[in-house]
PDB file of N, CA and C in Angstrom:
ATOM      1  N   UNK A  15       5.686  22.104   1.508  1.00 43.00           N
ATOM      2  CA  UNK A  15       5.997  21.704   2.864  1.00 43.00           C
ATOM      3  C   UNK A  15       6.604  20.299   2.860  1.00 43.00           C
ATOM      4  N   UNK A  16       7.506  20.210   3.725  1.00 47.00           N
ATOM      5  CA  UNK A  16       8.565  18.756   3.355  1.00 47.00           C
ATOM      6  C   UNK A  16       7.486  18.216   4.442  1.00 47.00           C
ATOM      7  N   UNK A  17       7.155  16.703   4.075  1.00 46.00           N
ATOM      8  CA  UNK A  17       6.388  15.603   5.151  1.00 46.00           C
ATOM      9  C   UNK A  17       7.849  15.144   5.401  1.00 46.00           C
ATOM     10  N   UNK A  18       7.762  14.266   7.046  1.00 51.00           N
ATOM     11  CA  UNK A  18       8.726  13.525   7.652  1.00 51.00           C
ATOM     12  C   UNK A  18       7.713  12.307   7.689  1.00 51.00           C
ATOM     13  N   UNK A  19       8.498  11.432   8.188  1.00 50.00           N
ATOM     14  CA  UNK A  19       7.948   9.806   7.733  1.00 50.00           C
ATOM     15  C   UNK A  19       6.726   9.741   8.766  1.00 50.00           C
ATOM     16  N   UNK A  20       6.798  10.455   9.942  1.00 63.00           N
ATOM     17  CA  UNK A  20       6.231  10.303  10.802  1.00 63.00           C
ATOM     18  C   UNK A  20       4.434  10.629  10.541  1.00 63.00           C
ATOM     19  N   UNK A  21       4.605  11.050   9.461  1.00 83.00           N
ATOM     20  CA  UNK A  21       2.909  12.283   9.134  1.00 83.00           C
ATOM     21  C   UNK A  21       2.733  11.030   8.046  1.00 83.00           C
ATOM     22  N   UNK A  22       3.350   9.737   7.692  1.00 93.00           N
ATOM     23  CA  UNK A  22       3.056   8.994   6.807  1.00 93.00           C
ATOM     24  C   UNK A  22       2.442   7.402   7.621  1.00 93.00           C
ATOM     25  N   UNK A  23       0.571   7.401   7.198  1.00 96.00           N
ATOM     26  CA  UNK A  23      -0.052   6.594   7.123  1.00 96.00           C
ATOM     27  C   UNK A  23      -0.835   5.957   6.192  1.00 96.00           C
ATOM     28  N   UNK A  24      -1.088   4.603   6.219  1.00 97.00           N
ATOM     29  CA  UNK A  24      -1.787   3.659   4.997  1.00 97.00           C
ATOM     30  C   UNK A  24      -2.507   2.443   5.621  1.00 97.00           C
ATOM     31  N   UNK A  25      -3.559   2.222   5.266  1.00 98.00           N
ATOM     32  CA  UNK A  25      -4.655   1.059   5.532  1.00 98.00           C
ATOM     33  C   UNK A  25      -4.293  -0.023   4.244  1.00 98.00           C
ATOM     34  N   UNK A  26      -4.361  -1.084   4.716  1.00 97.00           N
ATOM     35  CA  UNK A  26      -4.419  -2.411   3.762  1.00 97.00           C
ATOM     36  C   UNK A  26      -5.725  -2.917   4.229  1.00 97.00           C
ATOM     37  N   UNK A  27      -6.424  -3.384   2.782  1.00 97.00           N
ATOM     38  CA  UNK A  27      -7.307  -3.995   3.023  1.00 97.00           C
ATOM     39  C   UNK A  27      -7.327  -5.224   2.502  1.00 97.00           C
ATOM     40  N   UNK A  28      -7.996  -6.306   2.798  1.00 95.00           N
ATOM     41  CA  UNK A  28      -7.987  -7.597   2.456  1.00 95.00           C
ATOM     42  C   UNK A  28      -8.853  -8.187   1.434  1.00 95.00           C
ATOM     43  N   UNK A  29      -9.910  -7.267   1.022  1.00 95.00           N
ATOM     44  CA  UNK A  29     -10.897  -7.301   0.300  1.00 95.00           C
ATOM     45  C   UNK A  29     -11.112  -5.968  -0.201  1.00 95.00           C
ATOM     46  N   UNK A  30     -11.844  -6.211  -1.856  1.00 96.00           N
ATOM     47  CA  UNK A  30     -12.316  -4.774  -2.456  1.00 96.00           C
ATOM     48  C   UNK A  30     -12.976  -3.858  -1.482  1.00 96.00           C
ATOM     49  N   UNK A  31     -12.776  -2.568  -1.699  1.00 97.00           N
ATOM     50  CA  UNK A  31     -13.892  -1.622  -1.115  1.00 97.00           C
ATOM     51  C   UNK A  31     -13.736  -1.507  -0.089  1.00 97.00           C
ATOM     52  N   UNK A  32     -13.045  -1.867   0.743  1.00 98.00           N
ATOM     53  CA  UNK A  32     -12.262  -1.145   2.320  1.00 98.00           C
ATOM     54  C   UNK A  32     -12.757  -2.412   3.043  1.00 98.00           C
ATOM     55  N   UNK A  33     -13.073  -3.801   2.482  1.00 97.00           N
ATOM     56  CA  UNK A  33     -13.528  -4.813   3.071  1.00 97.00           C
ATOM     57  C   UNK A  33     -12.558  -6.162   3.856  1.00 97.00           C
ATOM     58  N   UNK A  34     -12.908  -6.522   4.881  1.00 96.00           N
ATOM     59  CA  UNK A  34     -12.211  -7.617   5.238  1.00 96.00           C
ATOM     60  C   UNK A  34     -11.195  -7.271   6.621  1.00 96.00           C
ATOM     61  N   UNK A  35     -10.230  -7.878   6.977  1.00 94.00           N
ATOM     62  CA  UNK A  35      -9.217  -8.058   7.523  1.00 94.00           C
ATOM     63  C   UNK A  35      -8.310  -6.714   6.876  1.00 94.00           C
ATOM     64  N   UNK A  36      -8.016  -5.641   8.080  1.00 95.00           N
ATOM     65  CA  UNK A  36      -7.340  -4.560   7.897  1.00 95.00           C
ATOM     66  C   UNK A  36      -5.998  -4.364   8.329  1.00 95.00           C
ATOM     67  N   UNK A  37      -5.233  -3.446   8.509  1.00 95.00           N
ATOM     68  CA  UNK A  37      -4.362  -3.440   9.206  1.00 95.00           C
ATOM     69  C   UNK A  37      -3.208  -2.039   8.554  1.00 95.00           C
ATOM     70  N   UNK A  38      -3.064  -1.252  10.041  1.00 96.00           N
ATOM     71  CA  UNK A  38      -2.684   0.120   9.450  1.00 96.00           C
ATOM     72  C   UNK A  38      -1.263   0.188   9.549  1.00 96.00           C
ATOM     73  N   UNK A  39      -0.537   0.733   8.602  1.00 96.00           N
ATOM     74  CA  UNK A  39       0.821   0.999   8.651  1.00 96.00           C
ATOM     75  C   UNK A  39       1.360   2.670   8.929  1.00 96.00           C
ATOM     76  N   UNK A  40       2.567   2.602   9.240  1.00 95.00           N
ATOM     77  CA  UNK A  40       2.775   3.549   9.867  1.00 95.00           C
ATOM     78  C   UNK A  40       4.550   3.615   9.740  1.00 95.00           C
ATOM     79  N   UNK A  41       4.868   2.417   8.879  1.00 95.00           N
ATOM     80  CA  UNK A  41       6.477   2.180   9.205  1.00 95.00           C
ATOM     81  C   UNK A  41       6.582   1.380   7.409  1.00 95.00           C
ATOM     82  N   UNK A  42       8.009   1.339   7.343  1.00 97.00           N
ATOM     83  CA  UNK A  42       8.432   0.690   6.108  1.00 97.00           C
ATOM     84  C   UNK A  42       8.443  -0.950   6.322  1.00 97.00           C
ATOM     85  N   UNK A  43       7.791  -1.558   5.774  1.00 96.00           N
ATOM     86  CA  UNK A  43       7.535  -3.314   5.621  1.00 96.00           C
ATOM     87  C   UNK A  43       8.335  -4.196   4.835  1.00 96.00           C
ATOM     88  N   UNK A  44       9.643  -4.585   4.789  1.00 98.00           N
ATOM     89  CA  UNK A  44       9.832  -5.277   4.006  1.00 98.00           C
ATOM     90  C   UNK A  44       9.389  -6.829   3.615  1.00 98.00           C
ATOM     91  N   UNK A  45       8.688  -7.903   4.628  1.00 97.00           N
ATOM     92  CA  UNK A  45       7.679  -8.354   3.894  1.00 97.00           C
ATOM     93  C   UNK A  45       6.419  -8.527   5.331  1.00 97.00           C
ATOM     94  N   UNK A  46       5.440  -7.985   4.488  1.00 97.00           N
ATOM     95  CA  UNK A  46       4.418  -7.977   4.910  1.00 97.00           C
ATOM     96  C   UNK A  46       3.391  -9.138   5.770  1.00 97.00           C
ATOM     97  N   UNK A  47       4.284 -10.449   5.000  1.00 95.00           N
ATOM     98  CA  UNK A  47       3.822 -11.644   5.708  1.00 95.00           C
ATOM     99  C   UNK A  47       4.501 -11.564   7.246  1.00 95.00           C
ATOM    100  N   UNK A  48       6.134 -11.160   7.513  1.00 94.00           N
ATOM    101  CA  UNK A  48       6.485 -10.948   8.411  1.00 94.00           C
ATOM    102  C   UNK A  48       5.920 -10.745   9.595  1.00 94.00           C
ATOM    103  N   UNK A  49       5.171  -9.377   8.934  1.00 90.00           N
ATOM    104  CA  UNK A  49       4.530  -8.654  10.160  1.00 90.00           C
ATOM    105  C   UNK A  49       3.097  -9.064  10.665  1.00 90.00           C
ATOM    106  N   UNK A  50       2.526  -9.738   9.917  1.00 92.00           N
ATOM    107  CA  UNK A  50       1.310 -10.682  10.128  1.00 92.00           C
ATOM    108  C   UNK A  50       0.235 -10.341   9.262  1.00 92.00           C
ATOM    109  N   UNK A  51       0.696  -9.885   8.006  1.00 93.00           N
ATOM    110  CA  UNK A  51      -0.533 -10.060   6.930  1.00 93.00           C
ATOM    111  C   UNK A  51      -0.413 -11.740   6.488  1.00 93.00           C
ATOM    112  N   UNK A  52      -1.830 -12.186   6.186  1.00 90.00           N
ATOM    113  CA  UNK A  52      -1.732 -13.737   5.656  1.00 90.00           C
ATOM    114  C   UNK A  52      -1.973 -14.056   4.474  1.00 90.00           C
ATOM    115  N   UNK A  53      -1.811 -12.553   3.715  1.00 91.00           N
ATOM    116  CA  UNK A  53      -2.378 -13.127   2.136  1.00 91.00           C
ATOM    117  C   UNK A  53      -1.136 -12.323   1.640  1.00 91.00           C
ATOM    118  N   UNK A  54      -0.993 -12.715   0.023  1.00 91.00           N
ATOM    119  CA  UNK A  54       0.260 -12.147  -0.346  1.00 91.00           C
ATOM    120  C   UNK A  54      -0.229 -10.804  -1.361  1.00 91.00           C
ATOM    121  N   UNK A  55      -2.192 -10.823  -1.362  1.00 92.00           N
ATOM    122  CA  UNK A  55      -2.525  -9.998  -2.313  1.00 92.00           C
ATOM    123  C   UNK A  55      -3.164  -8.952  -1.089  1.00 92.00           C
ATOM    124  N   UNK A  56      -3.343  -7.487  -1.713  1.00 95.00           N
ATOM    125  CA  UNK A  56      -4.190  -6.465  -0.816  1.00 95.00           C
ATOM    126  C   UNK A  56      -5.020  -6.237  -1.723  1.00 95.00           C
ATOM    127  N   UNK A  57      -6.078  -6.318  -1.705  1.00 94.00           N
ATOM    128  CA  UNK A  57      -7.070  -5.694  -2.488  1.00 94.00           C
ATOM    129  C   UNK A  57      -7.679  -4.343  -2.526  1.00 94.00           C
ATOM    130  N   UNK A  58      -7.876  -3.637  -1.785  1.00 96.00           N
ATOM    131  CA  UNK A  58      -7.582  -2.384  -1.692  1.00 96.00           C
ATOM    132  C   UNK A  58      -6.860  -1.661  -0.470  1.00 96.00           C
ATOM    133  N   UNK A  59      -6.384  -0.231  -0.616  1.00 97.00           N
ATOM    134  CA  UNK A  59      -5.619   0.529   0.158  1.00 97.00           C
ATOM    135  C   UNK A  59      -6.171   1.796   0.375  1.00 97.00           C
ATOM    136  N   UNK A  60      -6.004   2.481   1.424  1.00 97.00           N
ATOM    137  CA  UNK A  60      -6.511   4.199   1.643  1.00 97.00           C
ATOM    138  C   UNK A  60      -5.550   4.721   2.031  1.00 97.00           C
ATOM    139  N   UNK A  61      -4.903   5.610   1.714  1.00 97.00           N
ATOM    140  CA  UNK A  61      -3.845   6.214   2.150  1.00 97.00           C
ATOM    141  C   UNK A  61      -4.154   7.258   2.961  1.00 97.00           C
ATOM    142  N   UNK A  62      -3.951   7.258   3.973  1.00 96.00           N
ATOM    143  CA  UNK A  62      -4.377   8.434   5.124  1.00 96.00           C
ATOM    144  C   UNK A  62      -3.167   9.714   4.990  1.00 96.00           C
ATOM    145  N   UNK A  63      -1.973   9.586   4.900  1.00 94.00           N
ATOM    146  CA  UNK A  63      -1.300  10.490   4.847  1.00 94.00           C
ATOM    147  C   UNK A  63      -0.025   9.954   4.179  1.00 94.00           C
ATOM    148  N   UNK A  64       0.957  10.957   3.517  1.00 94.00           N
ATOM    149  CA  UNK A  64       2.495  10.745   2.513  1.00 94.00           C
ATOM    150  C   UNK A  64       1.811  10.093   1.804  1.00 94.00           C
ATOM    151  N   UNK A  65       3.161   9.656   1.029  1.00 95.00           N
ATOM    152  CA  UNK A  65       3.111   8.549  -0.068  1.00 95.00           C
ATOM    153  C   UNK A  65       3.722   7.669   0.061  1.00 95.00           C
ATOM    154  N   UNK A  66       3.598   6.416  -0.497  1.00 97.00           N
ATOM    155  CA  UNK A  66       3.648   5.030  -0.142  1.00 97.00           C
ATOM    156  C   UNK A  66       4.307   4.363  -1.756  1.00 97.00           C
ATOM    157  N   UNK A  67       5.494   3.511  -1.370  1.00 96.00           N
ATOM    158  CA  UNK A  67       5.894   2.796  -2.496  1.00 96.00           C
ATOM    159  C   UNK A  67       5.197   1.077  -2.463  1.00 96.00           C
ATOM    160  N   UNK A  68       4.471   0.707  -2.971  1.00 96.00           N
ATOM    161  CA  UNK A  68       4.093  -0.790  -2.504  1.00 96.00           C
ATOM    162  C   UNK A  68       4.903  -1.907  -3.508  1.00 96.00           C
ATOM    163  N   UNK A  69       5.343  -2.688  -3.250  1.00 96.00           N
ATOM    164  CA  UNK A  69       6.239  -3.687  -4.185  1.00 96.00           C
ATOM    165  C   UNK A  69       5.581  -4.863  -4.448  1.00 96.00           C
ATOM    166  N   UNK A  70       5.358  -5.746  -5.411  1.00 94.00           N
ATOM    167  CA  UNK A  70       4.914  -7.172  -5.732  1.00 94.00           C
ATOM    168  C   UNK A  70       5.469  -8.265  -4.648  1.00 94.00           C
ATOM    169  N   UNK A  71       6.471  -8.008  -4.514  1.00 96.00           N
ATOM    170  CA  UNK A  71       7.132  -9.257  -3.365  1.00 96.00           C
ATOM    171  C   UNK A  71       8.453  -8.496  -2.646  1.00 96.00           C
ATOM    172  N   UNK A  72       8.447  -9.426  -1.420  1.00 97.00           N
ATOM    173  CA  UNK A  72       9.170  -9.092  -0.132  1.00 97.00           C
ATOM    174  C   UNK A  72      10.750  -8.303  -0.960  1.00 97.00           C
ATOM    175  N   UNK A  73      10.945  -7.725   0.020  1.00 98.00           N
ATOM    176  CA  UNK A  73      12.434  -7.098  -0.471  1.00 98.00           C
ATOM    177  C   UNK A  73      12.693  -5.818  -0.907  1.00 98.00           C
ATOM    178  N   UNK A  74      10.995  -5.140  -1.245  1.00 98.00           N
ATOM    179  CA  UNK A  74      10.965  -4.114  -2.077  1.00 98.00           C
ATOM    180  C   UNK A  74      11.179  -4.006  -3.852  1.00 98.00           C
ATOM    181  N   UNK A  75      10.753  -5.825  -3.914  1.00 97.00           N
ATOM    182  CA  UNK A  75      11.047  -6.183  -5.468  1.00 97.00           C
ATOM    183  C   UNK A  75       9.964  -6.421  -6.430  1.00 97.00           C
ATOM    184  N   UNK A  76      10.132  -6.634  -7.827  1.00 94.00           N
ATOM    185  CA  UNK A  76       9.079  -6.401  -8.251  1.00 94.00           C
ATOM    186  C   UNK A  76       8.179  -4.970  -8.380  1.00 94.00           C
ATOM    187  N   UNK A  77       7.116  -5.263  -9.438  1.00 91.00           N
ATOM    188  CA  UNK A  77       5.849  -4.206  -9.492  1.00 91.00           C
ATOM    189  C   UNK A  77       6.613  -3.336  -8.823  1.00 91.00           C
ATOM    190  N   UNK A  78       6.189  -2.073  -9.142  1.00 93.00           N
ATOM    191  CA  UNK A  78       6.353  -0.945  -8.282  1.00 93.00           C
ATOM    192  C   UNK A  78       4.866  -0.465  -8.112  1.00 93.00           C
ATOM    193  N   UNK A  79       4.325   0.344  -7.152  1.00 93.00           N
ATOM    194  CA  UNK A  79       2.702   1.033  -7.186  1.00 93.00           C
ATOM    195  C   UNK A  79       3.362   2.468  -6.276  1.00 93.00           C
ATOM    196  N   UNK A  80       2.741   3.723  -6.788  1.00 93.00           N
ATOM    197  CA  UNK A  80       3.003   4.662  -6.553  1.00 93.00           C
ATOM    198  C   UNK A  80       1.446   4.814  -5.510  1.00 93.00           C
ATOM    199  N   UNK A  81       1.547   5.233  -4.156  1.00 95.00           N
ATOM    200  CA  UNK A  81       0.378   5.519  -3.477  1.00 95.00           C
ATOM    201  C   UNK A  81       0.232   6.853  -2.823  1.00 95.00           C
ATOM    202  N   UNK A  82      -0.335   7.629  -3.475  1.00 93.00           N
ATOM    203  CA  UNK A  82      -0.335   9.338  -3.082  1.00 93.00           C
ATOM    204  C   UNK A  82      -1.762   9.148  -2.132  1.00 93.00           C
ATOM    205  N   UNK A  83      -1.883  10.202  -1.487  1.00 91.00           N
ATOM    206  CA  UNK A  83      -3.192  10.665  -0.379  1.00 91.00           C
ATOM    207  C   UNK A  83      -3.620  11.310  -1.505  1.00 91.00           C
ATOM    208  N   UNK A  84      -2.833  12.353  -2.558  1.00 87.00           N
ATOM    209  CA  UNK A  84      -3.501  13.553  -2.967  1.00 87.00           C
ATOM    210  C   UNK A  84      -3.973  13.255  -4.708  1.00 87.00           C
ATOM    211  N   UNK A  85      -3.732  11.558  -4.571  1.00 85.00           N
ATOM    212  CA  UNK A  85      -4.073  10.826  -5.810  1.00 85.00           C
ATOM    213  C   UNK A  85      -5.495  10.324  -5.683  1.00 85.00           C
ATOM    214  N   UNK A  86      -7.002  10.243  -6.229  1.00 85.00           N
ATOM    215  CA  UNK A  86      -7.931   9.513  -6.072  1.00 85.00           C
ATOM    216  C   UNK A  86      -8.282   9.725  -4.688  1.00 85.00           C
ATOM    217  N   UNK A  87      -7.896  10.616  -3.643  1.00 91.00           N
ATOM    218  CA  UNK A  87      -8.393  11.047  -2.917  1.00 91.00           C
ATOM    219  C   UNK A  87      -7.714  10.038  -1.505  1.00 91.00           C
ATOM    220  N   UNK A  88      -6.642   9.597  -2.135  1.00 95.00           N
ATOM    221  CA  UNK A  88      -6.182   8.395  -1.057  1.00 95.00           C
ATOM    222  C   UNK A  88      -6.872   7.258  -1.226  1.00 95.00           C
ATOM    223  N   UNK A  89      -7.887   6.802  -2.065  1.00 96.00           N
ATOM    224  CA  UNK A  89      -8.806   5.606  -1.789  1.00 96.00           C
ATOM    225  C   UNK A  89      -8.447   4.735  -3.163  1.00 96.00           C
ATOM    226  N   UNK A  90      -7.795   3.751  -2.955  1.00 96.00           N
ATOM    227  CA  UNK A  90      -7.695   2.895  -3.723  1.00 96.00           C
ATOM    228  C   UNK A  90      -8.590   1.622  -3.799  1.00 96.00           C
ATOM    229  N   UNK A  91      -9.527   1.367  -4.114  1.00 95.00           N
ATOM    230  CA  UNK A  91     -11.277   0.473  -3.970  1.00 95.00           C
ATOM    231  C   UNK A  91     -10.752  -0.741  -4.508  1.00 95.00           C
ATOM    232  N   UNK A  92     -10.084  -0.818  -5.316  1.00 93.00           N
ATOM    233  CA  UNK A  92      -9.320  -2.156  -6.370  1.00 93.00           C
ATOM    234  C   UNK A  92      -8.411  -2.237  -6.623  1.00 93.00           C
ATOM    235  N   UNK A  93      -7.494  -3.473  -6.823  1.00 89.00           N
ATOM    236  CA  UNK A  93      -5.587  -3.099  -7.106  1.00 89.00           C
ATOM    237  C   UNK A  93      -5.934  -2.656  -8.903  1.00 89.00           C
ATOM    238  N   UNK A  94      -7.014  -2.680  -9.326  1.00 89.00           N
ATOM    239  CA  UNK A  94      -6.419  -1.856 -10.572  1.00 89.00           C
ATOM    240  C   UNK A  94      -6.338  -0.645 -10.634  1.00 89.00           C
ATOM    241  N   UNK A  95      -7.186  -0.001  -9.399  1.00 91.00           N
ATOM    242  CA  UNK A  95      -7.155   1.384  -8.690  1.00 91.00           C
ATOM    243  C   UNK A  95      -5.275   1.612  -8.668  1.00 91.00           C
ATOM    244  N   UNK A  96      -4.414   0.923  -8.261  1.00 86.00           N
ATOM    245  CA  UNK A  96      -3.004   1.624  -8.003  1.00 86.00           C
ATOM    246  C   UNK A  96      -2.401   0.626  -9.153  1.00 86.00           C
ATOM    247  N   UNK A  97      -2.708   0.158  -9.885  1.00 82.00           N
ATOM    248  CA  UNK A  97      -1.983  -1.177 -10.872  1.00 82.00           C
ATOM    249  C   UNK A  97      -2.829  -1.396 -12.249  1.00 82.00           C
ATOM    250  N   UNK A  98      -1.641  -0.216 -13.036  1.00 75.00           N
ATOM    251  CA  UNK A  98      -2.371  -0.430 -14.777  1.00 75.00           C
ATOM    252  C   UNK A  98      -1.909  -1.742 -15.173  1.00 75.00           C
ATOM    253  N   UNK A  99      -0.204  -2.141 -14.475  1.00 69.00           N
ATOM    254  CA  UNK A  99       0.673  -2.844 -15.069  1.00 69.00           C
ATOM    255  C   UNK A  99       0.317  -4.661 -14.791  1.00 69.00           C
ATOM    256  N   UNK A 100      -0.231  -4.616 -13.580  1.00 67.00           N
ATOM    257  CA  UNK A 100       0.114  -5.787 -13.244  1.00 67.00           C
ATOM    258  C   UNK A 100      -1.165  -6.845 -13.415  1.00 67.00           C
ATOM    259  N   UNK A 101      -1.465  -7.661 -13.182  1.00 74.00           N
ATOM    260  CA  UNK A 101      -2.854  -9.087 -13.373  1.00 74.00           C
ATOM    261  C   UNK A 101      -2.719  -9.276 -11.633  1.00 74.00           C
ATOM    262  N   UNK A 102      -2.477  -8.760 -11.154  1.00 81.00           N
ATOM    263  CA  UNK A 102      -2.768  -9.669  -9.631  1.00 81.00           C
ATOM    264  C   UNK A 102      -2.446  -8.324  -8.798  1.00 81.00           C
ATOM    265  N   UNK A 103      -3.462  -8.649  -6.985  1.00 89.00           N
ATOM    266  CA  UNK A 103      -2.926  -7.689  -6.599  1.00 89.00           C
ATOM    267  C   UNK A 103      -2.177  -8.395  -5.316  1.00 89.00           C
ATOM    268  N   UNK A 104      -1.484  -8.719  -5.745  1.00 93.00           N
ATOM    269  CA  UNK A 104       0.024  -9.177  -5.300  1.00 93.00           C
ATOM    270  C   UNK A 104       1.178  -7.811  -4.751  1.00 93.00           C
ATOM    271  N   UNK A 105       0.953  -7.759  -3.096  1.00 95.00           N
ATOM    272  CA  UNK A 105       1.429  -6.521  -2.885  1.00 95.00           C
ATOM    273  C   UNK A 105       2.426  -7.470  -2.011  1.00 95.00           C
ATOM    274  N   UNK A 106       3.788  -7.236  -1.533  1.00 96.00           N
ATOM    275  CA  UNK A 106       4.342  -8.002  -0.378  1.00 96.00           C
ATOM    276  C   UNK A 106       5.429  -7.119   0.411  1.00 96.00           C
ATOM    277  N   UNK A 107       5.864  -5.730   0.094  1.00 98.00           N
ATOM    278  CA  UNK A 107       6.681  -5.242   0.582  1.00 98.00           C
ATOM    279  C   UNK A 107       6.021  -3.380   0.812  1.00 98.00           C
ATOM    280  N   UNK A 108       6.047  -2.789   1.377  1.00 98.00           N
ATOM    281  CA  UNK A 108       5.596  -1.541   1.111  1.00 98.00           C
ATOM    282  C   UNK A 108       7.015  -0.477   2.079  1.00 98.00           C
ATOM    283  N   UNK A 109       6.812   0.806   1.520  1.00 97.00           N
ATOM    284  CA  UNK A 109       7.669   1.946   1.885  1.00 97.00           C
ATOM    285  C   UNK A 109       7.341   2.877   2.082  1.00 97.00           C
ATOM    286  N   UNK A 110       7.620   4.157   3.096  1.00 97.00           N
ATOM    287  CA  UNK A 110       7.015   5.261   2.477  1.00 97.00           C
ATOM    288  C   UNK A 110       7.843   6.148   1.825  1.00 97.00           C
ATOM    289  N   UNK A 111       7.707   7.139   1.113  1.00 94.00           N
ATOM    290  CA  UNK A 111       8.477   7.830   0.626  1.00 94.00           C
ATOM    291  C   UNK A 111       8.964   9.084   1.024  1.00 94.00           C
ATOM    292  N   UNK A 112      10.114   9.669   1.373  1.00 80.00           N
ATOM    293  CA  UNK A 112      10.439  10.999   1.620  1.00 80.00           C
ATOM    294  C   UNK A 112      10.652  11.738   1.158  1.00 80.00           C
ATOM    295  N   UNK A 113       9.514  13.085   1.008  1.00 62.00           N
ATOM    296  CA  UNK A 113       9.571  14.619  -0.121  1.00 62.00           C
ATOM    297  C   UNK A 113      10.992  14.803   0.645  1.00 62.00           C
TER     298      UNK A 113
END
């Protein structure tokens, strides 16, 4: 079944474990500070629905993180949860992706 962008949602969290200062997306971010996140790291993510491209810094640059619903159950608890590659969870741009 093809998803449209519209069936595509994601939680940022500000702290491990679904903790802290939240804030739900629903649209493509190119930088996240923009829109009124105040940290440049997410510490964890839940993906409610689609999939989600998240980038290291504004622009869609940097790191890449692949964020599936049908990955880990959507629940990402730690950025090493979506990040073998990287030392920081330094997220600043996110996307969603279209099947």
């Amino acid at each position: 079944m093809l998803q449209n962008h519209n069936d595509s949602r994601v939680t940022l969290y500000e702290s491990e474990n679904f903790q802290g200062y939240k804030f739900e997306l629903t649209d493509d971010y190119p930088s996240l500070q923009a829109m009124g996140w105040s940290s440049k790291e997410v510490s964890s993510i839940r993906v409610l629905s689609g999939a989600w491209v998240a980038y290291q810094y504004p622009g869609y640059r940097g790191y890449q993180y692949i964020l599936e619903r049908d990955r880990q159950n959507g629940e990402y608890r730690k950025y090493t949860d979506y990040s073998s590659q990287a030392h920081s969870s330094q997220i600043q741009s996110i996307r969603r992706i279209q099947h």
